[in-house]
Coordinates of C-alpha atoms and ligand atoms in Angstrom, one line a residue:
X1 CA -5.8 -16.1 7.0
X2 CA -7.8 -16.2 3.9
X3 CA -6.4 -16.0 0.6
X4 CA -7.1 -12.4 0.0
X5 CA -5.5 -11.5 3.6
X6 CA -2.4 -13.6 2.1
X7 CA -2.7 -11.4 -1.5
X8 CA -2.8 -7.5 0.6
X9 CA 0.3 -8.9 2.8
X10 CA 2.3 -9.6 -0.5
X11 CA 0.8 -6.8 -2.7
X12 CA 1.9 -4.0 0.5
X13 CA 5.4 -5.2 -0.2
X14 CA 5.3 -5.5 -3.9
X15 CA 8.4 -6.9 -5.7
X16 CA 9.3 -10.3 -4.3
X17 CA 11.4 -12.6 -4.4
X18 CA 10.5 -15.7 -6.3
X19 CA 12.6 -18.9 -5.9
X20 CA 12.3 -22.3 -8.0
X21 CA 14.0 -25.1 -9.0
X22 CA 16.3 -25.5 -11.7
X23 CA 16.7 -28.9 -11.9
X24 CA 18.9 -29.3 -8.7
X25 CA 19.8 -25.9 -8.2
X26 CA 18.1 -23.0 -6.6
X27 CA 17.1 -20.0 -8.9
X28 CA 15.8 -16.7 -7.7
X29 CA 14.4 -13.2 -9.5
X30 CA 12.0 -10.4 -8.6
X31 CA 8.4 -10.2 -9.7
X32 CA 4.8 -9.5 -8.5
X33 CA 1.4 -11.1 -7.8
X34 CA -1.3 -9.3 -9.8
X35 CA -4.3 -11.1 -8.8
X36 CA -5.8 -13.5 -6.0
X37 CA -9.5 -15.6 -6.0
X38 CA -10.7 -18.7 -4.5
X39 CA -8.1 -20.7 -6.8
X40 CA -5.0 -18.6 -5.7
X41 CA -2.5 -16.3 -6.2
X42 CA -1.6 -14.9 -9.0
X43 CA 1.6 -13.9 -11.3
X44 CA 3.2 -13.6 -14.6
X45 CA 6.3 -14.6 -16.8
X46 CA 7.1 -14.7 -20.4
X47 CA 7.3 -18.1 -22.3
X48 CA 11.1 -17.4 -23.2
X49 CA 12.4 -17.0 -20.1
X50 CA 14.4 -19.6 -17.5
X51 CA 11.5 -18.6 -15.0
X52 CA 8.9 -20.2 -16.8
X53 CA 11.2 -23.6 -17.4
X54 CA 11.5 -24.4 -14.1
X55 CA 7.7 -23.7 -13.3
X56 CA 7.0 -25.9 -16.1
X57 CA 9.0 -28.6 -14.8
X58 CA 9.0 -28.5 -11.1
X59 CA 5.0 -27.2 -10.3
X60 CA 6.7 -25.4 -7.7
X61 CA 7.5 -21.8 -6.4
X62 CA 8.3 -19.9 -3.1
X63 CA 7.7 -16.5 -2.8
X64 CA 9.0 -14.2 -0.1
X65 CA 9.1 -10.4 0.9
X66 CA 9.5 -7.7 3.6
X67 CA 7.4 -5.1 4.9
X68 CA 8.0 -2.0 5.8
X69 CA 11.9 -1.6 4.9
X70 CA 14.6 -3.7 3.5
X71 CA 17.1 -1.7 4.3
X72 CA 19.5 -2.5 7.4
X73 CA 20.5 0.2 9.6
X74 CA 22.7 0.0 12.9
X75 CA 22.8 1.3 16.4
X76 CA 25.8 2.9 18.2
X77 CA 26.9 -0.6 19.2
X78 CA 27.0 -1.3 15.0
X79 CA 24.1 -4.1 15.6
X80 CA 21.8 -4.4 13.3
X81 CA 18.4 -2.6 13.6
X82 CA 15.0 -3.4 12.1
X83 CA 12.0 -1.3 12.2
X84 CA 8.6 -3.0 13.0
X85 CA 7.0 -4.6 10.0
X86 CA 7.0 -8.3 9.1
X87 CA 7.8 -11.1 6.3
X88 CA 5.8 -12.8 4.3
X89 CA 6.6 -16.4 2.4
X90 CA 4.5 -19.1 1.1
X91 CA 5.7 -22.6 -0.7
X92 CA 3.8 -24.5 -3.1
X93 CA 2.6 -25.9 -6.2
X94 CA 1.9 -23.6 -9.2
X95 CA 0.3 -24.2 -12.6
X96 CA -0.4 -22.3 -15.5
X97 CA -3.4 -20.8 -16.9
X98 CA -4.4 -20.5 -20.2
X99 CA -5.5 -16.4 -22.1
X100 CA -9.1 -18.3 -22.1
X101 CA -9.0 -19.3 -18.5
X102 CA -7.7 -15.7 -17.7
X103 CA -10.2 -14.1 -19.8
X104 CA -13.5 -15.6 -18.1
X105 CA -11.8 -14.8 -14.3
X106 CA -11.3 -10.9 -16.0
X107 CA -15.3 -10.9 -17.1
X108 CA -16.0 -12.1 -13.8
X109 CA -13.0 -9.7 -11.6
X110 CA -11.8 -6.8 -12.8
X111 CA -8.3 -7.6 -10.8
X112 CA -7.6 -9.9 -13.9
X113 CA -8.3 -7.7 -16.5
X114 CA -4.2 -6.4 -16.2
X115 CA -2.9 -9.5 -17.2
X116 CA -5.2 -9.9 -20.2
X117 CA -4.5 -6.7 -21.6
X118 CA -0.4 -7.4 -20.3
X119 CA -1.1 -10.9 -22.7
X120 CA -2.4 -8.8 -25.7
X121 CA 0.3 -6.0 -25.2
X122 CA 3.3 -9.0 -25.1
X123 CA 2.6 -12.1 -26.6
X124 CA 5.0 -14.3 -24.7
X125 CA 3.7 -13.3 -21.2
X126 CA 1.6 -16.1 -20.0
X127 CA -0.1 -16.6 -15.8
X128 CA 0.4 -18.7 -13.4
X129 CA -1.4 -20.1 -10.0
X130 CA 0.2 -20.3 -7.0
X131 CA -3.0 -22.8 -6.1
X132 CA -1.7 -25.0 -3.1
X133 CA 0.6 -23.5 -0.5
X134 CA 1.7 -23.1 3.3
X135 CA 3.6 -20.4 4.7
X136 CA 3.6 -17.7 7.3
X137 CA 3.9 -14.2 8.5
X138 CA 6.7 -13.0 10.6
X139 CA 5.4 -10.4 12.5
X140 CA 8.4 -8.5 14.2
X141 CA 8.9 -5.7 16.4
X142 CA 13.1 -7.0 17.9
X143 CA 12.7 -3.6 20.0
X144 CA 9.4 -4.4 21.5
X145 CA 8.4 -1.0 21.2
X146 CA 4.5 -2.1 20.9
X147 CA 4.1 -5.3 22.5
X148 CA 5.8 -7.5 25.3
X149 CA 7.0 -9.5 22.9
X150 CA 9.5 -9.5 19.5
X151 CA 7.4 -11.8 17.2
X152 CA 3.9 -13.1 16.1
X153 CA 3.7 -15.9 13.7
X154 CA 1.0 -16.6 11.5
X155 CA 0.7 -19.8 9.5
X156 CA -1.6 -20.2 6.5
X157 CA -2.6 -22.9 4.1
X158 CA -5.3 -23.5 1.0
X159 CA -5.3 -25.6 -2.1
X160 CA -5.2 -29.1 0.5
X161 CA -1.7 -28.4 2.2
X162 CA -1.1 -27.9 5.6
X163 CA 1.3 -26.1 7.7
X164 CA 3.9 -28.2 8.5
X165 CA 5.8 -27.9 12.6
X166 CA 9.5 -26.8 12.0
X167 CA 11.1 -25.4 15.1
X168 CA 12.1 -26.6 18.8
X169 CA 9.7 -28.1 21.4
X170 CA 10.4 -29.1 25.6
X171 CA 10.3 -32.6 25.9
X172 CA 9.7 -35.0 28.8
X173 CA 12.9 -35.0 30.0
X174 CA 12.7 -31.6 31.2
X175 CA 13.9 -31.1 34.6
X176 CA 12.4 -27.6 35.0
X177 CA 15.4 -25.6 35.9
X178 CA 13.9 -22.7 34.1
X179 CA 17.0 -21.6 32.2
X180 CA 15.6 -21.1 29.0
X181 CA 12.8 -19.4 30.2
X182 CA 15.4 -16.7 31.3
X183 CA 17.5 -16.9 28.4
X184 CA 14.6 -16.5 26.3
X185 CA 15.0 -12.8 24.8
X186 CA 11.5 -13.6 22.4
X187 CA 9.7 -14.0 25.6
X188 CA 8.4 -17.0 23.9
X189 CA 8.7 -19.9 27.2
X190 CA 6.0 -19.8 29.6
X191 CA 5.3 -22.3 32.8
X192 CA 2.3 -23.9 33.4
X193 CA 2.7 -25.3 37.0
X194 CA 5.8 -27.2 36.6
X195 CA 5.8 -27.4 32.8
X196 CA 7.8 -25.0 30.7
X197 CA 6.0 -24.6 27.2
X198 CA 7.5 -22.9 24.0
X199 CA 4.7 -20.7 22.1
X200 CA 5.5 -21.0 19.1
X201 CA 3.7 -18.4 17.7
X202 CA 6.5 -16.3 19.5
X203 CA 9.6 -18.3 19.2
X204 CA 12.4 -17.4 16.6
X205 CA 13.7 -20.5 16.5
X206 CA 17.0 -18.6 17.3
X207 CA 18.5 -22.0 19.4
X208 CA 19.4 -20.1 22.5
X209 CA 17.1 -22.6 24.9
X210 CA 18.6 -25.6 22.6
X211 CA 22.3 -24.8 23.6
X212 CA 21.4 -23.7 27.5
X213 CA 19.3 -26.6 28.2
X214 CA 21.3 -28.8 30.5
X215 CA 19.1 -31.6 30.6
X216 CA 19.2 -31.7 26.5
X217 CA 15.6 -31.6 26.4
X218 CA 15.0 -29.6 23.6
X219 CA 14.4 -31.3 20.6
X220 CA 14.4 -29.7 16.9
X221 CA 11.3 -31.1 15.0
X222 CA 11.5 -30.7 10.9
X223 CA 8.0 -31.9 9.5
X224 CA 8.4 -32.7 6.0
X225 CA 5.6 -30.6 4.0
X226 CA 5.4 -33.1 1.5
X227 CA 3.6 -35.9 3.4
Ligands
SF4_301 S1 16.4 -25.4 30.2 FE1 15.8 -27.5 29.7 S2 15.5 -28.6 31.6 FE2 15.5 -26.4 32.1 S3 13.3 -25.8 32.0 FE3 14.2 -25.4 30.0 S4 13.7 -27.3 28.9 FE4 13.5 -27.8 31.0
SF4_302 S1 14.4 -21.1 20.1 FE1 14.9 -19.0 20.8 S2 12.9 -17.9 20.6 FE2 12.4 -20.0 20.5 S3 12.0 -20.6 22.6 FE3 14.1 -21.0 22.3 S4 15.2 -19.2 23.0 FE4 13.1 -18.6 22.7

């Protein structure tokens, strides 16, 4: 996915959720992206607020949001129920940009043009660049009402990150007793020959091979994004 396709999947949704750090603690609020180019993603706070402290301190930002519904409704057994659509999130480093910087993108893309005239109308509002990032989209249909499958994962990278492996893989001490393969509700374990595979474009991550596996031959891997 290109940067724009990243921009369209967060601008359907809208408001999102917007997490930094404040100093050790975790801070969230609402806002949007207003504009995307080669560079990055784009979106706005005012010099006053907490928001703009902890961008200014940390470089860094995660945004989030969900697609079509984020409303939670339940079937007759009470479980929860969730209507096709999918997540979004993407982690990274952010910096701001200057009303001269954002002026000559505007002259160049009208897209821009809203936070200039945003700038003029409330002095304290300045941009940021979500310029370097990894994250994915979480594809889900839990009913598989169009596919044979609940979930499609796509990961996505720019600025010089990469996308990081965090989930469960088989190991070699797999004895192929095919367990998980049937406890696999994602449909995410296939077998090649006598190998059992996870695709982990398909796999939730939900632990359900990692607690059957009699063999213990599931391990959880946690790539650190940072290196
Ligand atoms: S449950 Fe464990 S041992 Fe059995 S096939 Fe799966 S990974 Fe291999
Ligand atoms: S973690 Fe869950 S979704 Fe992923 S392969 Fe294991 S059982 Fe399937």
């Amino acid at each position: 996915m290109d940067i724009a396709e990243i921009y369209d999947k967060f601008d359907q949704i809208g408001c999102l959720t917007f997490a930094t750090i404040d100093k050790d603690t975790p801070q969230t609020r609402i806002a949007h992206l207003f504009a995307h180019d080669h560079e990055g993603l784009y979106f706005r706070t005012m010099i006053t607020k907490p928001f703009y402290e902890q961008l200014k301190q940390a470089g860094k930002v995660s945004i989030c949001g969900m697609f079509p519904k984020t409303s939670v409704s339940h079937d007759e057994q009470g479980m929860p129920y969730f209507a096709p659509g999918y997540t979004i999130r993407a982690t990274g480093d952010a910096k701001e940009i200057s009303l001269e910087q954002l002026k000559e993108k505007a002259a160049a893309n009208q897209m821009f043009m809203l936070g200039v005239k945003d700038i003029e109308r409330y002095p304290a509002m300045t941009t940021f660049c979500l310029h370097s990032a990894w994250g994915e989209v979480y594809d889900f249909d839990f009913e598989m009402a169009h596919r044979s499958h609940k979930l499609l994962r796509t990961g996505f990278c720019f600025g010089g990150k990469y996308i990081p492996f965090r989930g469960v893989r088989i190991t070699e001490e797999c004895i192929a007793c095919g367990e998980c393969l049937e406890k696999c509700s994602f449909k995410a374990i296939y077998q090649q020959g006598e190998r059992y595979i996870i695709d982990h474009a398909k796999c939730d991550v939900c632990g359900d091979c990692y607690t059957i596996c009699p063999a213990g031959a599931i391990e959880i891997v946690m790539d650190d994004p940072k290196k």
